[in-house]
């Protein structure tokens, strides 16, 4: 241990004499990790929002019936199919603006909780009878994501007004709700959107849809059956956007590694005499390699921690603009605040260690 300590002490003395090289290594690791982890944070947040949106009803994307052109249609179709034995459930979805928030177009979704496919979950939870009754009984309930509630500046129980002066049912935050989405009973949605007796699509249980049932003759050509995951697949729609971000982050990572590679190579070249002296003093090759590895690992850890922290702040700064771009280009709603798992932080530091070893 004493030999290891003095060997490491001798190697670290080089950085005191060449501080510019030290900051070159540290800055290269910092920039490489910062930009790549920032991009990964943005993409991770977006994909989490897509997953919540697709899993809002039923725990996973459901099969559905909708008009070929995507337009709404009469709820009499729902009644006819139920009478024909089809276990369909109506959904109405459209954009909505609230008074005082004209710049934010929210998605209002109306569902009919009683007719949902058996075993369905809404926002990650199974509805009990009390929740179902409270959902459609006046004054009703509007489920909203906590982040969206905070961004809009409302509180639990508030009843904001639409741009038409209609009051929403009282707001209730739900942890697993998709951002930018308001969930109400379909009767309230029809009233708020000014679309009486209209529905956007009809949900079907996956096992029923898998049998490929034939539509009643009078509805052939009016409705199209879309399989699970086929409808509103935001991950597939925005794939090119996130691929460009990934490419940008990877390019910055490679550039940072070139800086680190050059600085480490120069430092090793300048320390050849020191390495020969240490070997002449009895330090084994294994101990020398271990000391060099610990030195490099310490630099990578410092650069990685700085990079992950700055990457988080960079992602926080860019997230509103990225969310606005995704909303404008693809109609995708992304949470306006980062909520990253500890795995992301650990992977950022691991990325810096991997980059240092690669360099």
PDB file of N, CA and C in Angstrom, residues 49-135:
ATOM      1  N   UNK A  49     -42.781  10.265 -21.767  1.00  0.00           N
ATOM      2  CA  UNK A  49     -44.074  10.912 -22.007  1.00  0.00           C
ATOM      3  C   UNK A  49     -44.867  10.157 -23.058  1.00  0.00           C
ATOM      4  N   UNK A  50     -44.183   9.678 -24.119  1.00  0.00           N
ATOM      5  CA  UNK A  50     -44.882   8.900 -25.147  1.00  0.00           C
ATOM      6  C   UNK A  50     -45.463   7.620 -24.541  1.00  0.00           C
ATOM      7  N   UNK A  51     -44.665   6.966 -23.685  1.00  0.00           N
ATOM      8  CA  UNK A  51     -45.114   5.704 -23.085  1.00  0.00           C
ATOM      9  C   UNK A  51     -46.343   5.933 -22.216  1.00  0.00           C
ATOM     10  N   UNK A  52     -46.336   7.026 -21.458  1.00  0.00           N
ATOM     11  CA  UNK A  52     -47.501   7.314 -20.605  1.00  0.00           C
ATOM     12  C   UNK A  52     -48.739   7.609 -21.449  1.00  0.00           C
ATOM     13  N   UNK A  53     -48.523   8.317 -22.564  1.00  0.00           N
ATOM     14  CA  UNK A  53     -49.661   8.634 -23.429  1.00  0.00           C
ATOM     15  C   UNK A  53     -50.241   7.372 -24.053  1.00  0.00           C
ATOM     16  N   UNK A  54     -49.371   6.452 -24.503  1.00  0.00           N
ATOM     17  CA  UNK A  54     -49.853   5.239 -25.156  1.00  0.00           C
ATOM     18  C   UNK A  54     -50.438   4.240 -24.173  1.00  0.00           C
ATOM     19  N   UNK A  55     -50.034   4.328 -22.895  1.00  0.00           N
ATOM     20  CA  UNK A  55     -50.515   3.390 -21.892  1.00  0.00           C
ATOM     21  C   UNK A  55     -51.582   3.997 -20.981  1.00  0.00           C
ATOM     22  N   UNK A  56     -52.148   5.130 -21.420  1.00  0.00           N
ATOM     23  CA  UNK A  56     -53.113   5.818 -20.560  1.00  0.00           C
ATOM     24  C   UNK A  56     -54.314   4.950 -20.243  1.00  0.00           C
ATOM     25  N   UNK A  57     -54.811   4.223 -21.249  1.00  0.00           N
ATOM     26  CA  UNK A  57     -55.988   3.386 -21.059  1.00  0.00           C
ATOM     27  C   UNK A  57     -55.617   1.946 -21.356  1.00  0.00           C
ATOM     28  N   UNK A  58     -55.863   1.078 -20.413  1.00  0.00           N
ATOM     29  CA  UNK A  58     -55.665  -0.343 -20.639  1.00  0.00           C
ATOM     30  C   UNK A  58     -54.297  -0.855 -20.281  1.00  0.00           C
ATOM     31  N   UNK A  59     -53.385   0.032 -19.847  1.00  0.00           N
ATOM     32  CA  UNK A  59     -52.059  -0.411 -19.472  1.00  0.00           C
ATOM     33  C   UNK A  59     -51.133  -0.572 -20.657  1.00  0.00           C
ATOM     34  N   UNK A  60     -51.653  -0.534 -21.881  1.00  0.00           N
ATOM     35  CA  UNK A  60     -50.843  -0.639 -23.097  1.00  0.00           C
ATOM     36  C   UNK A  60     -51.715  -0.189 -24.256  1.00  0.00           C
ATOM     37  N   UNK A  61     -51.131   0.066 -25.439  1.00  0.00           N
ATOM     38  CA  UNK A  61     -51.946   0.505 -26.569  1.00  0.00           C
ATOM     39  C   UNK A  61     -53.059  -0.487 -26.882  1.00  0.00           C
ATOM     40  N   UNK A  62     -54.264   0.052 -27.110  1.00  0.00           N
ATOM     41  CA  UNK A  62     -55.421  -0.791 -27.371  1.00  0.00           C
ATOM     42  C   UNK A  62     -55.731  -0.833 -28.855  1.00  0.00           C
ATOM     43  N   UNK A  63     -56.405  -1.884 -29.287  1.00  0.00           N
ATOM     44  CA  UNK A  63     -56.972  -1.908 -30.627  1.00  0.00           C
ATOM     45  C   UNK A  63     -58.159  -0.955 -30.647  1.00  0.00           C
ATOM     46  N   UNK A  64     -58.452  -0.398 -31.823  1.00  0.00           N
ATOM     47  CA  UNK A  64     -59.522   0.585 -31.875  1.00  0.00           C
ATOM     48  C   UNK A  64     -60.153   0.626 -33.258  1.00  0.00           C
ATOM     49  N   UNK A  65     -61.348   1.192 -33.304  1.00  0.00           N
ATOM     50  CA  UNK A  65     -62.062   1.469 -34.547  1.00  0.00           C
ATOM     51  C   UNK A  65     -62.142   2.973 -34.719  1.00  0.00           C
ATOM     52  N   UNK A  66     -61.812   3.464 -35.889  1.00  0.00           N
ATOM     53  CA  UNK A  66     -61.883   4.905 -36.145  1.00  0.00           C
ATOM     54  C   UNK A  66     -62.235   5.133 -37.599  1.00  0.00           C
ATOM     55  N   UNK A  67     -62.622   6.378 -37.916  1.00  0.00           N
ATOM     56  CA  UNK A  67     -62.950   6.733 -39.299  1.00  0.00           C
ATOM     57  C   UNK A  67     -61.669   6.737 -40.141  1.00  0.00           C
ATOM     58  N   UNK A  68     -61.755   6.361 -41.415  1.00  0.00           N
ATOM     59  CA  UNK A  68     -60.562   6.310 -42.266  1.00  0.00           C
ATOM     60  C   UNK A  68     -59.812   7.641 -42.336  1.00  0.00           C
ATOM     61  N   UNK A  69     -60.533   8.765 -42.300  1.00  0.00           N
ATOM     62  CA  UNK A  69     -59.891  10.081 -42.385  1.00  0.00           C
ATOM     63  C   UNK A  69     -59.568  10.676 -41.019  1.00  0.00           C
ATOM     64  N   UNK A  70     -59.816   9.920 -39.950  1.00  0.00           N
ATOM     65  CA  UNK A  70     -59.509  10.395 -38.605  1.00  0.00           C
ATOM     66  C   UNK A  70     -60.528  11.339 -38.022  1.00  0.00           C
ATOM     67  N   UNK A  71     -61.613  11.592 -38.715  1.00  0.00           N
ATOM     68  CA  UNK A  71     -62.631  12.522 -38.229  1.00  0.00           C
ATOM     69  C   UNK A  71     -63.506  11.846 -37.174  1.00  0.00           C
ATOM     70  N   UNK A  72     -64.236  12.674 -36.426  1.00  0.00           N
ATOM     71  CA  UNK A  72     -65.169  12.127 -35.435  1.00  0.00           C
ATOM     72  C   UNK A  72     -66.404  11.590 -36.150  1.00  0.00           C
ATOM     73  N   UNK A  73     -67.164  10.762 -35.437  1.00  0.00           N
ATOM     74  CA  UNK A  73     -68.384  10.194 -36.007  1.00  0.00           C
ATOM     75  C   UNK A  73     -69.436  10.073 -34.912  1.00  0.00           C
ATOM     76  N   UNK A  74     -70.650   9.751 -35.303  1.00  0.00           N
ATOM     77  CA  UNK A  74     -71.780   9.736 -34.370  1.00  0.00           C
ATOM     78  C   UNK A  74     -71.655   8.605 -33.356  1.00  0.00           C
ATOM     79  N   UNK A  75     -72.077   8.890 -32.119  1.00  0.00           N
ATOM     80  CA  UNK A  75     -72.030   7.843 -31.096  1.00  0.00           C
ATOM     81  C   UNK A  75     -73.112   6.790 -31.322  1.00  0.00           C
ATOM     82  N   UNK A  76     -73.989   7.013 -32.297  1.00  0.00           N
ATOM     83  CA  UNK A  76     -74.965   5.985 -32.655  1.00  0.00           C
ATOM     84  C   UNK A  76     -74.256   4.731 -33.182  1.00  0.00           C
ATOM     85  N   UNK A  77     -73.064   4.931 -33.747  1.00  0.00           N
ATOM     86  CA  UNK A  77     -72.271   3.788 -34.203  1.00  0.00           C
ATOM     87  C   UNK A  77     -71.871   2.932 -33.008  1.00  0.00           C
ATOM     88  N   UNK A  78     -71.507   3.590 -31.912  1.00  0.00           N
ATOM     89  CA  UNK A  78     -71.172   2.882 -30.677  1.00  0.00           C
ATOM     90  C   UNK A  78     -72.368   2.069 -30.177  1.00  0.00           C
ATOM     91  N   UNK A  79     -73.533   2.682 -30.197  1.00  0.00           N
ATOM     92  CA  UNK A  79     -74.754   1.998 -29.742  1.00  0.00           C
ATOM     93  C   UNK A  79     -75.043   0.788 -30.622  1.00  0.00           C
ATOM     94  N   UNK A  80     -74.897   0.976 -31.938  1.00  0.00           N
ATOM     95  CA  UNK A  80     -75.187  -0.125 -32.874  1.00  0.00           C
ATOM     96  C   UNK A  80     -74.238  -1.303 -32.656  1.00  0.00           C
ATOM     97  N   UNK A  81     -72.962  -1.005 -32.469  1.00  0.00           N
ATOM     98  CA  UNK A  81     -71.985  -2.081 -32.269  1.00  0.00           C
ATOM     99  C   UNK A  81     -72.206  -2.796 -30.946  1.00  0.00           C
ATOM    100  N   UNK A  82     -72.556  -2.063 -29.900  1.00  0.00           N
ATOM    101  CA  UNK A  82     -72.839  -2.707 -28.609  1.00  0.00           C
ATOM    102  C   UNK A  82     -74.039  -3.656 -28.750  1.00  0.00           C
ATOM    103  N   UNK A  83     -75.023  -3.214 -29.466  1.00  0.00           N
ATOM    104  CA  UNK A  83     -76.197  -4.076 -29.668  1.00  0.00           C
ATOM    105  C   UNK A  83     -75.849  -5.304 -30.502  1.00  0.00           C
ATOM    106  N   UNK A  84     -74.819  -5.157 -31.365  1.00  0.00           N
ATOM    107  CA  UNK A  84     -74.389  -6.289 -32.202  1.00  0.00           C
ATOM    108  C   UNK A  84     -73.413  -7.206 -31.466  1.00  0.00           C
ATOM    109  N   UNK A  85     -73.122  -6.894 -30.189  1.00  0.00           N
ATOM    110  CA  UNK A  85     -72.258  -7.758 -29.394  1.00  0.00           C
ATOM    111  C   UNK A  85     -70.791  -7.368 -29.380  1.00  0.00           C
ATOM    112  N   UNK A  86     -70.467  -6.220 -29.933  1.00  0.00           N
ATOM    113  CA  UNK A  86     -69.078  -5.758 -29.932  1.00  0.00           C
ATOM    114  C   UNK A  86     -68.785  -5.045 -28.602  1.00  0.00           C
ATOM    115  N   UNK A  87     -67.742  -5.455 -27.858  1.00  0.00           N
ATOM    116  CA  UNK A  87     -67.434  -4.818 -26.554  1.00  0.00           C
ATOM    117  C   UNK A  87     -66.627  -3.531 -26.724  1.00  0.00           C
ATOM    118  N   UNK A  88     -67.195  -2.570 -27.432  1.00  0.00           N
ATOM    119  CA  UNK A  88     -66.486  -1.323 -27.722  1.00  0.00           C
ATOM    120  C   UNK A  88     -66.698  -0.311 -26.603  1.00  0.00           C
ATOM    121  N   UNK A  89     -65.779   0.641 -26.508  1.00  0.00           N
ATOM    122  CA  UNK A  89     -65.863   1.723 -25.525  1.00  0.00           C
ATOM    123  C   UNK A  89     -65.491   3.025 -26.224  1.00  0.00           C
ATOM    124  N   UNK A  90     -66.332   4.088 -26.117  1.00  0.00           N
ATOM    125  CA  UNK A  90     -66.096   5.311 -26.892  1.00  0.00           C
ATOM    126  C   UNK A  90     -65.029   6.213 -26.258  1.00  0.00           C
ATOM    127  N   UNK A  91     -64.309   6.913 -27.125  1.00  0.00           N
ATOM    128  CA  UNK A  91     -63.311   7.903 -26.711  1.00  0.00           C
ATOM    129  C   UNK A  91     -63.486   9.132 -27.592  1.00  0.00           C
ATOM    130  N   UNK A  92     -63.475  10.302 -26.971  1.00  0.00           N
ATOM    131  CA  UNK A  92     -63.498  11.567 -27.707  1.00  0.00           C
ATOM    132  C   UNK A  92     -62.250  12.352 -27.313  1.00  0.00           C
ATOM    133  N   UNK A  93     -61.481  12.796 -28.303  1.00  0.00           N
ATOM    134  CA  UNK A  93     -60.235  13.501 -28.023  1.00  0.00           C
ATOM    135  C   UNK A  93     -60.053  14.644 -28.999  1.00  0.00           C
ATOM    136  N   UNK A  94     -59.709  15.814 -28.459  1.00  0.00           N
ATOM    137  CA  UNK A  94     -59.466  16.994 -29.290  1.00  0.00           C
ATOM    138  C   UNK A  94     -58.658  18.001 -28.471  1.00  0.00           C
ATOM    139  N   UNK A  95     -58.146  19.023 -29.137  1.00  0.00           N
ATOM    140  CA  UNK A  95     -57.362  20.047 -28.452  1.00  0.00           C
ATOM    141  C   UNK A  95     -58.277  21.094 -27.838  1.00  0.00           C
ATOM    142  N   UNK A  96     -57.772  21.674 -26.745  1.00  0.00           N
ATOM    143  CA  UNK A  96     -58.580  22.618 -25.962  1.00  0.00           C
ATOM    144  C   UNK A  96     -57.658  23.682 -25.385  1.00  0.00           C
ATOM    145  N   UNK A  97     -58.115  24.919 -25.346  1.00  0.00           N
ATOM    146  CA  UNK A  97     -57.363  26.018 -24.722  1.00  0.00           C
ATOM    147  C   UNK A  97     -58.125  26.516 -23.502  1.00  0.00           C
ATOM    148  N   UNK A  98     -57.371  26.861 -22.466  1.00  0.00           N
ATOM    149  CA  UNK A  98     -57.958  27.407 -21.251  1.00  0.00           C
ATOM    150  C   UNK A  98     -57.761  28.909 -21.204  1.00  0.00           C
ATOM    151  N   UNK A  99     -58.664  29.613 -20.558  1.00  0.00           N
ATOM    152  CA  UNK A  99     -58.538  31.062 -20.431  1.00  0.00           C
ATOM    153  C   UNK A  99     -57.276  31.416 -19.666  1.00  0.00           C
ATOM    154  N   UNK A 100     -56.535  32.368 -20.204  1.00  0.00           N
ATOM    155  CA  UNK A 100     -55.281  32.770 -19.590  1.00  0.00           C
ATOM    156  C   UNK A 100     -54.110  31.933 -20.021  1.00  0.00           C
ATOM    157  N   UNK A 101     -54.365  30.875 -20.813  1.00  0.00           N
ATOM    158  CA  UNK A 101     -53.297  29.998 -21.295  1.00  0.00           C
ATOM    159  C   UNK A 101     -53.516  29.717 -22.781  1.00  0.00           C
ATOM    160  N   UNK A 102     -53.754  30.790 -23.552  1.00  0.00           N
ATOM    161  CA  UNK A 102     -54.044  30.622 -24.974  1.00  0.00           C
ATOM    162  C   UNK A 102     -52.860  30.052 -25.748  1.00  0.00           C
ATOM    163  N   UNK A 103     -51.638  30.219 -25.190  1.00  0.00           N
ATOM    164  CA  UNK A 103     -50.451  29.723 -25.888  1.00  0.00           C
ATOM    165  C   UNK A 103     -50.248  28.230 -25.693  1.00  0.00           C
ATOM    166  N   UNK A 104     -51.019  27.609 -24.795  1.00  0.00           N
ATOM    167  CA  UNK A 104     -50.879  26.180 -24.513  1.00  0.00           C
ATOM    168  C   UNK A 104     -52.143  25.441 -24.934  1.00  0.00           C
ATOM    169  N   UNK A 105     -52.006  24.630 -25.967  1.00  0.00           N
ATOM    170  CA  UNK A 105     -53.123  23.821 -26.443  1.00  0.00           C
ATOM    171  C   UNK A 105     -53.038  22.464 -25.773  1.00  0.00           C
ATOM    172  N   UNK A 106     -53.990  22.159 -24.908  1.00  0.00           N
ATOM    173  CA  UNK A 106     -54.019  20.898 -24.184  1.00  0.00           C
ATOM    174  C   UNK A 106     -54.879  19.884 -24.935  1.00  0.00           C
ATOM    175  N   UNK A 107     -54.624  18.621 -24.656  1.00  0.00           N
ATOM    176  CA  UNK A 107     -55.449  17.548 -25.205  1.00  0.00           C
ATOM    177  C   UNK A 107     -56.521  17.200 -24.173  1.00  0.00           C
ATOM    178  N   UNK A 108     -57.775  17.265 -24.592  1.00  0.00           N
ATOM    179  CA  UNK A 108     -58.877  16.842 -23.725  1.00  0.00           C
ATOM    180  C   UNK A 108     -59.364  15.485 -24.223  1.00  0.00           C
ATOM    181  N   UNK A 109     -59.355  14.495 -23.329  1.00  0.00           N
ATOM    182  CA  UNK A 109     -59.819  13.152 -23.690  1.00  0.00           C
ATOM    183  C   UNK A 109     -61.008  12.776 -22.815  1.00  0.00           C
ATOM    184  N   UNK A 110     -62.057  12.355 -23.470  1.00  0.00           N
ATOM    185  CA  UNK A 110     -63.233  11.876 -22.756  1.00  0.00           C
ATOM    186  C   UNK A 110     -63.386  10.379 -22.923  1.00  0.00           C
ATOM    187  N   UNK A 111     -63.604   9.670 -21.828  1.00  0.00           N
ATOM    188  CA  UNK A 111     -63.774   8.215 -21.877  1.00  0.00           C
ATOM    189  C   UNK A 111     -65.092   7.847 -21.205  1.00  0.00           C
ATOM    190  N   UNK A 112     -65.503   6.625 -21.426  1.00  0.00           N
ATOM    191  CA  UNK A 112     -66.716   6.096 -20.796  1.00  0.00           C
ATOM    192  C   UNK A 112     -66.270   4.948 -19.895  1.00  0.00           C
ATOM    193  N   UNK A 113     -66.008   5.197 -18.607  1.00  0.00           N
ATOM    194  CA  UNK A 113     -65.351   4.198 -17.748  1.00  0.00           C
ATOM    195  C   UNK A 113     -66.137   2.907 -17.575  1.00  0.00           C
ATOM    196  N   UNK A 114     -67.462   2.961 -17.668  1.00  0.00           N
ATOM    197  CA  UNK A 114     -68.269   1.759 -17.435  1.00  0.00           C
ATOM    198  C   UNK A 114     -68.057   0.720 -18.530  1.00  0.00           C
ATOM    199  N   UNK A 115     -67.864   1.169 -19.775  1.00  0.00           N
ATOM    200  CA  UNK A 115     -67.757   0.230 -20.897  1.00  0.00           C
ATOM    201  C   UNK A 115     -66.315  -0.096 -21.285  1.00  0.00           C
ATOM    202  N   UNK A 116     -65.328   0.369 -20.518  1.00  0.00           N
ATOM    203  CA  UNK A 116     -63.939   0.056 -20.846  1.00  0.00           C
ATOM    204  C   UNK A 116     -63.730  -1.454 -20.860  1.00  0.00           C
ATOM    205  N   UNK A 117     -62.803  -1.933 -21.702  1.00  0.00           N
ATOM    206  CA  UNK A 117     -62.527  -3.380 -21.737  1.00  0.00           C
ATOM    207  C   UNK A 117     -62.195  -3.927 -20.358  1.00  0.00           C
ATOM    208  N   UNK A 118     -62.647  -5.131 -20.087  1.00  0.00           N
ATOM    209  CA  UNK A 118     -62.447  -5.744 -18.769  1.00  0.00           C
ATOM    210  C   UNK A 118     -60.990  -5.765 -18.362  1.00  0.00           C
ATOM    211  N   UNK A 119     -60.714  -5.409 -17.104  1.00  0.00           N
ATOM    212  CA  UNK A 119     -59.356  -5.399 -16.582  1.00  0.00           C
ATOM    213  C   UNK A 119     -58.539  -4.191 -16.990  1.00  0.00           C
ATOM    214  N   UNK A 120     -59.196  -3.213 -17.649  1.00  0.00           N
ATOM    215  CA  UNK A 120     -58.456  -2.038 -18.100  1.00  0.00           C
ATOM    216  C   UNK A 120     -58.018  -1.194 -16.912  1.00  0.00           C
ATOM    217  N   UNK A 121     -56.870  -0.541 -17.100  1.00  0.00           N
ATOM    218  CA  UNK A 121     -56.371   0.421 -16.124  1.00  0.00           C
ATOM    219  C   UNK A 121     -56.385   1.801 -16.760  1.00  0.00           C
ATOM    220  N   UNK A 122     -56.690   2.809 -15.986  1.00  0.00           N
ATOM    221  CA  UNK A 122     -56.679   4.188 -16.460  1.00  0.00           C
ATOM    222  C   UNK A 122     -55.606   4.931 -15.687  1.00  0.00           C
ATOM    223  N   UNK A 123     -54.627   5.489 -16.415  1.00  0.00           N
ATOM    224  CA  UNK A 123     -53.494   6.196 -15.796  1.00  0.00           C
ATOM    225  C   UNK A 123     -52.802   5.304 -14.772  1.00  0.00           C
ATOM    226  N   UNK A 124     -52.656   4.017 -15.120  1.00  0.00           N
ATOM    227  CA  UNK A 124     -51.901   3.103 -14.279  1.00  0.00           C
ATOM    228  C   UNK A 124     -52.638   2.524 -13.105  1.00  0.00           C
ATOM    229  N   UNK A 125     -53.937   2.755 -12.981  1.00  0.00           N
ATOM    230  CA  UNK A 125     -54.674   2.212 -11.843  1.00  0.00           C
ATOM    231  C   UNK A 125     -56.038   1.702 -12.279  1.00  0.00           C
ATOM    232  N   UNK A 126     -56.490   0.641 -11.632  1.00  0.00           N
ATOM    233  CA  UNK A 126     -57.816   0.091 -11.901  1.00  0.00           C
ATOM    234  C   UNK A 126     -58.856   0.923 -11.166  1.00  0.00           C
ATOM    235  N   UNK A 127     -59.919   1.298 -11.861  1.00  0.00           N
ATOM    236  CA  UNK A 127     -60.960   2.136 -11.263  1.00  0.00           C
ATOM    237  C   UNK A 127     -61.912   1.282 -10.438  1.00  0.00           C
ATOM    238  N   UNK A 128     -62.149   1.716  -9.187  1.00  0.00           N
ATOM    239  CA  UNK A 128     -63.174   1.047  -8.388  1.00  0.00           C
ATOM    240  C   UNK A 128     -64.514   1.736  -8.626  1.00  0.00           C
ATOM    241  N   UNK A 129     -65.579   1.193  -8.055  1.00  0.00           N
ATOM    242  CA  UNK A 129     -66.916   1.703  -8.321  1.00  0.00           C
ATOM    243  C   UNK A 129     -67.081   3.150  -7.870  1.00  0.00           C
ATOM    244  N   UNK A 130     -66.466   3.500  -6.717  1.00  0.00           N
ATOM    245  CA  UNK A 130     -66.587   4.873  -6.215  1.00  0.00           C
ATOM    246  C   UNK A 130     -65.936   5.863  -7.183  1.00  0.00           C
ATOM    247  N   UNK A 131     -64.767   5.490  -7.748  1.00  0.00           N
ATOM    248  CA  UNK A 131     -64.093   6.367  -8.705  1.00  0.00           C
ATOM    249  C   UNK A 131     -64.901   6.504  -9.986  1.00  0.00           C
ATOM    250  N   UNK A 132     -65.496   5.396 -10.435  1.00  0.00           N
ATOM    251  CA  UNK A 132     -66.298   5.442 -11.657  1.00  0.00           C
ATOM    252  C   UNK A 132     -67.499   6.364 -11.483  1.00  0.00           C
ATOM    253  N   UNK A 133     -68.201   6.222 -10.353  1.00  0.00           N
ATOM    254  CA  UNK A 133     -69.377   7.066 -10.095  1.00  0.00           C
ATOM    255  C   UNK A 133     -68.960   8.522  -9.980  1.00  0.00           C
ATOM    256  N   UNK A 134     -67.859   8.790  -9.272  1.00  0.00           N
ATOM    257  CA  UNK A 134     -67.385  10.170  -9.117  1.00  0.00           C
ATOM    258  C   UNK A 134     -66.895  10.766 -10.420  1.00  0.00           C
ATOM    259  N   UNK A 135     -66.481   9.888 -11.339  1.00  0.00           N
ATOM    260  CA  UNK A 135     -65.931  10.366 -12.605  1.00  0.00           C
ATOM    261  C   UNK A 135     -67.012  10.964 -13.491  1.00  0.00           C
TER     262      UNK A 135
END
